[in-house]
Short mmCIF file of C-alpha atoms in Angstrom, two decimals:
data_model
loop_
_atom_site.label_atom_id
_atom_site.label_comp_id
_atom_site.label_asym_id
_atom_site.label_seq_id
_atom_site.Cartn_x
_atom_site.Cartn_y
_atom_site.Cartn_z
CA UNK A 80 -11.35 -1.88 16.74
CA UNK A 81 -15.07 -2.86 17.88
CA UNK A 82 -16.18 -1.15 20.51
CA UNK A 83 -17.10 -2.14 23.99
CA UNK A 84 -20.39 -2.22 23.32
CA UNK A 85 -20.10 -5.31 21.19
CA UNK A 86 -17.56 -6.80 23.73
CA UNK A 87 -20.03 -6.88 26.24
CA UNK A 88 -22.60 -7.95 24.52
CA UNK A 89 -20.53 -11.38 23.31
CA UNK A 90 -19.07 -11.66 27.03
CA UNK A 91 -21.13 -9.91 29.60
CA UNK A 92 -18.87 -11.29 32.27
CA UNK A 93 -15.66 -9.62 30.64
CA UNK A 94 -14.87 -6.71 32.20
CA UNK A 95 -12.13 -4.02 31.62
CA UNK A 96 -9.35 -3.29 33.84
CA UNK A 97 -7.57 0.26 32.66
CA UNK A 98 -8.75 2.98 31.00
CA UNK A 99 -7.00 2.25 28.47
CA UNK A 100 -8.89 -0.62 27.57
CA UNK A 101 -5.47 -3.11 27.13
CA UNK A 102 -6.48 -5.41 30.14
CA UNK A 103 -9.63 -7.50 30.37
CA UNK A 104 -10.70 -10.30 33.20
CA UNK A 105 -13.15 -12.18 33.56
CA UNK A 106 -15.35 -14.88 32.25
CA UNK A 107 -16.30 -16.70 29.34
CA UNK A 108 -19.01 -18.91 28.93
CA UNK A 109 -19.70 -21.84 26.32
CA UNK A 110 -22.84 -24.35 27.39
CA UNK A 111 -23.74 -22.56 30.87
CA UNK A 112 -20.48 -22.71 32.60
CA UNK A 113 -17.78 -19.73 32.99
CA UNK A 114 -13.99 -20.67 32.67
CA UNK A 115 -11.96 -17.30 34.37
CA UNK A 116 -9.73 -16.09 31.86
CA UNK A 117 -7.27 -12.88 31.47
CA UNK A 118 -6.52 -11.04 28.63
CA UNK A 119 -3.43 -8.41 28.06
CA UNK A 120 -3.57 -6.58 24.95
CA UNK A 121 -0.31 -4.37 23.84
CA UNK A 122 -0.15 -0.62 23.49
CA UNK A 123 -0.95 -1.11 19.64
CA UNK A 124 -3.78 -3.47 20.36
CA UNK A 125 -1.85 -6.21 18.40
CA UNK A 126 -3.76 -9.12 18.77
CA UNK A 127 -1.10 -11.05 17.68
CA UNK A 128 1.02 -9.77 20.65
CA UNK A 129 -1.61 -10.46 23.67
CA UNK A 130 -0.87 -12.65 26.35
CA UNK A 131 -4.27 -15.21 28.08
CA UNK A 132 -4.12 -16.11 30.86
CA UNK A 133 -6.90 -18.73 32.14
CA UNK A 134 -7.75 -21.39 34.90
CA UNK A 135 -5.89 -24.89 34.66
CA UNK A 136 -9.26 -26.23 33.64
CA UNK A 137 -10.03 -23.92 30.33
CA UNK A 138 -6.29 -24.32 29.85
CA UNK A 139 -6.60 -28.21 29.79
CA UNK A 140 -9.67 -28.14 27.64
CA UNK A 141 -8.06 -25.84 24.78
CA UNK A 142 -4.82 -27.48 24.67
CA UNK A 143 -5.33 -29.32 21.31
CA UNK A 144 -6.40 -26.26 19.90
CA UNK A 145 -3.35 -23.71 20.74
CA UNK A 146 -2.03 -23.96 17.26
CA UNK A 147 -5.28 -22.57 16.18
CA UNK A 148 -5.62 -20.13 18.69
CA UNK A 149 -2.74 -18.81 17.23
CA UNK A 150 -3.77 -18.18 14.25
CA UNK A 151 -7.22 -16.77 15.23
CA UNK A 152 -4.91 -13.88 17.51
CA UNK A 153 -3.20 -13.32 13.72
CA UNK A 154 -6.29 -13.10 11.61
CA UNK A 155 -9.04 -11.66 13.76
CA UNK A 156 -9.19 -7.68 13.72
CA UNK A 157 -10.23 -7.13 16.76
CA UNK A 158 -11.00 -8.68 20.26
CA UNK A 159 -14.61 -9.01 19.32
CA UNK A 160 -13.88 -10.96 16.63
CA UNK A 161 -11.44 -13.19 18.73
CA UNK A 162 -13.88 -13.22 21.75
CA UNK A 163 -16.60 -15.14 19.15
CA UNK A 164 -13.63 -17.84 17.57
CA UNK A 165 -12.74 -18.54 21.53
CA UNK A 166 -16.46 -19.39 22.36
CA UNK A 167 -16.70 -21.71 19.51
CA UNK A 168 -13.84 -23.31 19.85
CA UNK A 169 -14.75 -23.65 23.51
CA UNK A 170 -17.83 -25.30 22.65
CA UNK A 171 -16.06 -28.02 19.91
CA UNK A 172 -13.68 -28.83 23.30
CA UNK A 173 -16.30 -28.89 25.43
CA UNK A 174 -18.25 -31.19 23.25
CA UNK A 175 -15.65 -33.33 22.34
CA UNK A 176 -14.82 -34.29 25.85
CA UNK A 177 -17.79 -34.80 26.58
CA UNK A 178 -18.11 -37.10 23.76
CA UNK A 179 -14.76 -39.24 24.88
CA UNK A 180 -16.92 -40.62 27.75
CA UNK A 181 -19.78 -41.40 25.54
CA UNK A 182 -19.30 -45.34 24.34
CA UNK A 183 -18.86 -45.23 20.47
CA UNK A 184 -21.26 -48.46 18.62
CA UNK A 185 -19.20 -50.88 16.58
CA UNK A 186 -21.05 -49.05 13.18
CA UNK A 187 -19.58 -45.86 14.73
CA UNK A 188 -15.97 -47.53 13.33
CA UNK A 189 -17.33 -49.63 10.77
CA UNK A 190 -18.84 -46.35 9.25
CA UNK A 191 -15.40 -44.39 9.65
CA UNK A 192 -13.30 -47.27 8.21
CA UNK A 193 -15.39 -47.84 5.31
CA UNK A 194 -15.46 -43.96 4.61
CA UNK A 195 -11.57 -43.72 5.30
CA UNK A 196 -11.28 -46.56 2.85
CA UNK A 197 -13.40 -45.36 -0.15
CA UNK A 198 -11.43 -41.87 0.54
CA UNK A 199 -7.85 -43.15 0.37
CA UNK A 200 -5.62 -43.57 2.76
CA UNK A 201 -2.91 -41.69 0.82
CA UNK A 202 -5.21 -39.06 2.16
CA UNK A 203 -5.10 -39.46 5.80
CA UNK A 204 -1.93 -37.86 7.80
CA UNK A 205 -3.11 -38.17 10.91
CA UNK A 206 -5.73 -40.60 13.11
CA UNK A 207 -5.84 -40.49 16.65
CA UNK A 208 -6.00 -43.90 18.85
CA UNK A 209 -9.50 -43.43 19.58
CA UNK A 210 -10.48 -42.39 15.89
CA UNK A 211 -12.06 -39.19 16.83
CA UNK A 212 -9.72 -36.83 15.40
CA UNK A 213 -8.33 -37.24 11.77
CA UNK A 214 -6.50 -35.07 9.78
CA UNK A 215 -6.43 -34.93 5.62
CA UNK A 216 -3.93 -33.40 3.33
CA UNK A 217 -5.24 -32.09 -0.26
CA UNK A 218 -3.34 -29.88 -2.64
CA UNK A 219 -4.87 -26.98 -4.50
CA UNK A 220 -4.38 -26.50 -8.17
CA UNK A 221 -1.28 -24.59 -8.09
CA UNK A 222 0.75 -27.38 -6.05
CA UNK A 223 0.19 -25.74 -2.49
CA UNK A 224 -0.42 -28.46 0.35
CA UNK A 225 -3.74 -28.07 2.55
CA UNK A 226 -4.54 -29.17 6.13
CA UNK A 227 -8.27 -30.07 6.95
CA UNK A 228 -8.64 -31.52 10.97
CA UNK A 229 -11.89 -33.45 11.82
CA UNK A 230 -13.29 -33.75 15.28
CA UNK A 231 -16.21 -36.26 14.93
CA UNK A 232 -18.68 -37.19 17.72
CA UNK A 233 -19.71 -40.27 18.91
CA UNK A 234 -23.65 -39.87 16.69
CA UNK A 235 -21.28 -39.72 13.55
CA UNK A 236 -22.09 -39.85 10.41
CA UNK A 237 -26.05 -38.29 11.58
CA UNK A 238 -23.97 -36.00 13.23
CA UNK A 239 -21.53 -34.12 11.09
CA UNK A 240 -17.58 -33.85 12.02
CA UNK A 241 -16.03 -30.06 12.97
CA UNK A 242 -13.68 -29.32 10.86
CA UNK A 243 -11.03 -26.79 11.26
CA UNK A 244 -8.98 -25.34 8.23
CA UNK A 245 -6.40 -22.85 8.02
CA UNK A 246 -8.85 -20.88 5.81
CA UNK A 247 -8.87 -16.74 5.94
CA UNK A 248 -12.86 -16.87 6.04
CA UNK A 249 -15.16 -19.04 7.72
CA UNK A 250 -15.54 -22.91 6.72
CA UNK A 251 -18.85 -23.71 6.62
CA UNK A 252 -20.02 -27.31 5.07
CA UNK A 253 -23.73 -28.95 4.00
CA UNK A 254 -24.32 -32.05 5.12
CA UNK A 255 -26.95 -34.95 5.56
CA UNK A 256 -26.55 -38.28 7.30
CA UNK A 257 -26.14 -39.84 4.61
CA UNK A 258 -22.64 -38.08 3.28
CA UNK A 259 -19.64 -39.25 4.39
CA UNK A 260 -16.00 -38.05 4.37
CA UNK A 261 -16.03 -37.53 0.67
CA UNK A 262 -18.31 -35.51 0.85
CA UNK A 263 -16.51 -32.96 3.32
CA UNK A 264 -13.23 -33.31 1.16
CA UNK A 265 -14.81 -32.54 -1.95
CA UNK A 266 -16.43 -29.21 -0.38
CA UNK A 267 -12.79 -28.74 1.12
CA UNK A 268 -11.29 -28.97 -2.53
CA UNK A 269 -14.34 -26.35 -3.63
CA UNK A 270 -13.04 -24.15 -1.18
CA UNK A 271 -9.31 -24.23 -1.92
CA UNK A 272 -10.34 -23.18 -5.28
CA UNK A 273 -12.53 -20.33 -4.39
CA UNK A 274 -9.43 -18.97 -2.36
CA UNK A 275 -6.98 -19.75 -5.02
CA UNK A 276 -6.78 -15.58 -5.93
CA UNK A 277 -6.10 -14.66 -2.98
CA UNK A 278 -3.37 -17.41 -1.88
CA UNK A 279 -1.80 -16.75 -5.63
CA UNK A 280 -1.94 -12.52 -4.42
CA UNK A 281 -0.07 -13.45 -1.42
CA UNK A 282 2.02 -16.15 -2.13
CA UNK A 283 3.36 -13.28 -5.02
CA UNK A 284 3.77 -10.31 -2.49
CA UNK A 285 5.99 -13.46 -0.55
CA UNK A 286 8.40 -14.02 -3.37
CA UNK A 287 8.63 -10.50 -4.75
CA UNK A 288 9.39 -8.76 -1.67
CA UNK A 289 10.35 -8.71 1.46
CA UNK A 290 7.94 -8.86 4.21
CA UNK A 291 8.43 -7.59 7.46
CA UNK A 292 5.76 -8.65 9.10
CA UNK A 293 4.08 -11.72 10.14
CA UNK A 294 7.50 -13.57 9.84
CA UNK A 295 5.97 -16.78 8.55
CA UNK A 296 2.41 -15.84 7.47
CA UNK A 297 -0.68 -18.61 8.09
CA UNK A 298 -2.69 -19.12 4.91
CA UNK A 299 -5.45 -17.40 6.63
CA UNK A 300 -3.58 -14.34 7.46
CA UNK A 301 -4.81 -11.55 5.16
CA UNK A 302 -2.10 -8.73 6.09
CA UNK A 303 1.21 -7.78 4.99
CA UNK A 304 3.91 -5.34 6.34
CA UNK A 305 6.20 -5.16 3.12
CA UNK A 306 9.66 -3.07 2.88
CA UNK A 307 9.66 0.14 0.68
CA UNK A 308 13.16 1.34 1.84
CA UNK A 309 14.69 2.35 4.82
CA UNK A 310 12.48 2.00 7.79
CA UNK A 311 9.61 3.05 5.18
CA UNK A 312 6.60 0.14 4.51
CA UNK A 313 2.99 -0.53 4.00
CA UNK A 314 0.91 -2.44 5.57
CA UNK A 315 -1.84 -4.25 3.39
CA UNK A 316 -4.64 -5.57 4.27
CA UNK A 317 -6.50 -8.25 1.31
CA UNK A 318 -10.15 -8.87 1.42
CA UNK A 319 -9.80 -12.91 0.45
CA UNK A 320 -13.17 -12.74 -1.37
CA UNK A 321 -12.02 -9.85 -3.76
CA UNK A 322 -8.37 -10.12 -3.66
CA UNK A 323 -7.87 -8.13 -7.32
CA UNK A 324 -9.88 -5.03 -5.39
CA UNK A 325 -8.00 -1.84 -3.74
CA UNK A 326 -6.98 -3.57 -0.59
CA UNK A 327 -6.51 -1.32 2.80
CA UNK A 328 -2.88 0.40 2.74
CA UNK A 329 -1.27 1.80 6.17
CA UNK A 330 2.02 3.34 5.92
CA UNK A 331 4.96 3.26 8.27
CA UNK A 332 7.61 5.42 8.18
CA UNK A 333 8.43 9.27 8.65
CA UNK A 334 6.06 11.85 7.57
CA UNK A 335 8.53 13.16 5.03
CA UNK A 336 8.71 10.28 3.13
CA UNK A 337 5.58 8.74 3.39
CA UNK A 338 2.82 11.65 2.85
CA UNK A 339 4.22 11.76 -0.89
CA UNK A 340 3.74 8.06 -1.32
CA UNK A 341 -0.37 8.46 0.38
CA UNK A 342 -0.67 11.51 -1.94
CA UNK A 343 0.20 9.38 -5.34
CA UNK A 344 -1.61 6.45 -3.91
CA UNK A 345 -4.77 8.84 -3.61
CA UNK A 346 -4.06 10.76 -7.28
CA UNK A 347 -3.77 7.14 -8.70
CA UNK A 348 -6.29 5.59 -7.12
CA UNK A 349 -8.62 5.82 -10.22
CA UNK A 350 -5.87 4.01 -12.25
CA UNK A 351 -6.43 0.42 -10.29
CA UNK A 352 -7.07 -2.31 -12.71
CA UNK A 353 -8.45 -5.47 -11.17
CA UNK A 354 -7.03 -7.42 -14.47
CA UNK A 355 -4.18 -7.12 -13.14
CA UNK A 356 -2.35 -8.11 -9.90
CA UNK A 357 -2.67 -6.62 -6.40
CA UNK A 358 1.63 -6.21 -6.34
CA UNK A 359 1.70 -4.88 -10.01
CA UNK A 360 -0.95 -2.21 -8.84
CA UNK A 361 0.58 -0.82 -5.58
CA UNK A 362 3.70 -0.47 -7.93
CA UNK A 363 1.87 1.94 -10.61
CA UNK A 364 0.15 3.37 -8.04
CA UNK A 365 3.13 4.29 -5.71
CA UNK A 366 5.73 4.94 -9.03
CA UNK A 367 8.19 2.31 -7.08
CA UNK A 368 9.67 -1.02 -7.49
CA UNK A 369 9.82 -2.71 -3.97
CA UNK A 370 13.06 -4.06 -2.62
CA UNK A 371 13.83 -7.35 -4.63
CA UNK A 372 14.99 -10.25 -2.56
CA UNK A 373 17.33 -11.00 -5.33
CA UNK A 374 19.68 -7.63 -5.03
CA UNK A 375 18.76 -6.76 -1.44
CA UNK A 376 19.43 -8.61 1.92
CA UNK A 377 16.17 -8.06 4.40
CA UNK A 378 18.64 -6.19 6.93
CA UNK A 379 19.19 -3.32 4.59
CA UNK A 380 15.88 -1.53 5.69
CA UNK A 381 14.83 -4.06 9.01
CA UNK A 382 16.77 -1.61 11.58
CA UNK A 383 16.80 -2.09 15.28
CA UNK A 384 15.16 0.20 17.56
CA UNK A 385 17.16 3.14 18.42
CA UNK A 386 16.17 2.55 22.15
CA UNK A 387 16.28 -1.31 23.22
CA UNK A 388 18.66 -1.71 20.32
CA UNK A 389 16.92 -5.27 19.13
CA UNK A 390 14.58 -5.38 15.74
CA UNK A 391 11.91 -7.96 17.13
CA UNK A 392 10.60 -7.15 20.76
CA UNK A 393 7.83 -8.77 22.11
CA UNK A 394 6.83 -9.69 18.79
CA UNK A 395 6.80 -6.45 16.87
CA UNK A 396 9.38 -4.18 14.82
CA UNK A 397 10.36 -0.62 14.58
CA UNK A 398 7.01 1.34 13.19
CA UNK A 399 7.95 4.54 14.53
CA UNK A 400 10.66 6.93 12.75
CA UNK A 401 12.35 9.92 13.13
CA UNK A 402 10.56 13.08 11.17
CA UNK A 403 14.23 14.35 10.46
CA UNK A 404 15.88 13.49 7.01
CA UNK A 405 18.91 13.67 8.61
CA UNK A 406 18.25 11.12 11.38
CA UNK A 407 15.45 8.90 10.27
CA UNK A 408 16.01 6.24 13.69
CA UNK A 409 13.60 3.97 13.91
CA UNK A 410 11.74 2.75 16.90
CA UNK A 411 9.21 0.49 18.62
CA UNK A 412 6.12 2.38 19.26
CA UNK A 413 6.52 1.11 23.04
CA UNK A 414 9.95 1.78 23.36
CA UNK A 415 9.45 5.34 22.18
CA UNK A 416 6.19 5.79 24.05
CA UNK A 417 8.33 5.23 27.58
CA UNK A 418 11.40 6.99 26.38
CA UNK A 419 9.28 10.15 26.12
CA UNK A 420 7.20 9.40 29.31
CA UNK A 421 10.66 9.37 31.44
CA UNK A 422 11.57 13.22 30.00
CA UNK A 423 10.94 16.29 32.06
CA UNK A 424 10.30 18.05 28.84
CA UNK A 425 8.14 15.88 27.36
CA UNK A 426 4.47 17.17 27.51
CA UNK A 427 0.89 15.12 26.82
CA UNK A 428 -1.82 15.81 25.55
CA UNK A 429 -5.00 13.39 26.16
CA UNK A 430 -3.29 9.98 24.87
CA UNK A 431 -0.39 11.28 22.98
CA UNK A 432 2.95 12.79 24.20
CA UNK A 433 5.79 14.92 22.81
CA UNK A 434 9.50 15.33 23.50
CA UNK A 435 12.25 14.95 22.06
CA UNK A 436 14.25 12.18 19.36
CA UNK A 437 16.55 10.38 21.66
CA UNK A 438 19.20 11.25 18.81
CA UNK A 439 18.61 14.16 17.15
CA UNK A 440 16.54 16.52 19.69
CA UNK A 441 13.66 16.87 16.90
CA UNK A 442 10.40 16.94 18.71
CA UNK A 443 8.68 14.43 17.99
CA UNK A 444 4.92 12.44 19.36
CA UNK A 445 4.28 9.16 20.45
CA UNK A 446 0.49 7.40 21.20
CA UNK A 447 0.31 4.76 23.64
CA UNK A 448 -2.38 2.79 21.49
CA UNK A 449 -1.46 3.78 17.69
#
């Protein structure tokens, strides 16, 4: 996670609330005005899991653009990272309501018509009633349907359209006044291909094994929680530029039975070949065959939390386990975190506490921001 230093530098007029650095209010400011806005992060510092909370007015202007949001809170690692997305997206809203009450000239339409035309209207899956917002479909070479939205101003076409994509990395396009919407679309095919790898790497962890986490991944989401066996995973982490490299691996599950699987992933580390896939190499690597979707049923190694007794709570799953063979409960990191809290024999040290398994008496730790 970035540290404050960098939040403060993007939004001076954030400020932190706790210690633990999980609530932030404040302002944030896109072409000299603030909009108040509230941000709680969860114990993990999920960003996927925070909760904003902001005026009726920022509220208003982002409401077109929650379905992005979304998937920014998914993708970005940190709350930098997501601080920066917010202010430009702030400033496309911003812009484009400013541009509804600027009068559009008849070659404004003329202009988008004939462009729309020469495109294809097979193309076009969406046009709003005042032709400022259009969406186009386009499908990769391997079959897999593509979303590009277009906000375009009233000075359009000397004035290129934003565009927003569902893309893991940023979409950035060349223009002149003289290109039109070809132009875009044929830089938005050039990009599909260029991600191609790293849609094909993750569309194959997606069929060959069962992820646990995100439930119903974006195409810009560049992590996956997949099953190894019971309440054991890995969580990988794809760089969508080099998706054939050694990716980031983070594994969940007691210390008994995942230290083995980080020593072999270290011992074989020198054994990664990028000529093959990113799946077929954590499998050498590890000396395992995931969980097949075809023989297993996802419940076989998704257990609920030993605590609240549910699988899914407040967005997240069980990451925590039991260090005992025997017992091997799983739990969430939150639930476990306040079970331990509420013990009289539970003791802490700086951020992390220890006490006891609910169901086995082992001692075991918790962190409130792991």
């Amino acid at each position: 996670m970035a540290g404050p230093g960098a939040l403060l530098r993007q939004c001076p007029l954030l400020l932190p609330q706790n210690r633990e650095g999980t609530a932030y209010e404040g302002f944030v400011t896109a072409q000299g005005r603030d909009f108040h806005i509230r941000i709680l992060l969860p114990m993990d510092f999920q960003l996927k899991n925070a909760r904003i909370e902001c005026s009726w007015h920022l509220k208003k202007l982002l409401h077109g653009y929650r379905h992005i949001l979304k998937q920014r809170l998914h993708s970005c690692p940190d709350l930098v990272s997501f601080m920066v997305e917010l202010k430009t997206l702030l400033e496309i809203a911003l812009k484009n309501t400013q541009d509804l009450h600027i009068p559009r000239p008849p070659e404004y339409y003329s202009c988008l018509v004939r462009d729309l035309e020469m495109l294809g209207w097979n193309r076009v899956t969406y046009v709003d009633t005042s032709l400022a917002t259009i969406k186009l479909e386009a499908e990769d070479s391997c079959g897999r349907q593509h979303l590009i939205t277009l906000k375009l101003n009233a000075k359009y076409p000397t004035e290129p359209p934003d565009c927003l994509v569902d893309f893991p990395v940023r979409f950035a396009i060349s223009w002149m006044p003289q290109n039109s919407l070809i132009d875009i679309y044929h830089q938005f095919l050039a990009a599909l291909e260029s991600l191609k790898e790293f849609w094909d790497t993750m569309d194959e962890i997606d069929g060959k094994t069962w992820v646990l986490e995100p439930e119903n991944p974006t195409r810009s989401a560049t992590t996956r929680r997949i099953a190894i066996g019971n309440n054991v995973s890995v969580n990988v982490e794809v760089d969508p530029r080099h998706p054939k490299m050694f990716p980031e691996c983070y594994f969940l599950g007691a210390d008994h039975v995942v230290n083995p699987l980080r020593i072999k992933l270290n011992n074989n580390m020198h054994l990664w070949d990028p000529e093959i896939s990113l799946l077929q190499n954590l499998k050498d690597l590890l000396e395992i065959d995931f969980p097949s979707r075809a023989v297993l049923e996802k419940n076989d190694f998704a257990k609920d939390c030993g605590i609240c007794y549910a699988y899914r709570l407040d967005g997240t799953t069980p990451n925590q386990v039991c260090d005992d063979p025997r017992c091997g409960q799983p739990f969430h990191q939150a639930c476990l975190y306040e079970w331990l809290q509420g013990l009289p024999s539970s003791r802490q040290s700086s951020n992390v506490i220890f006490g006891e398994c609910p169901y086995c008496n082992k001692v075991r730790k918790s962190n409130d921001n792991e």
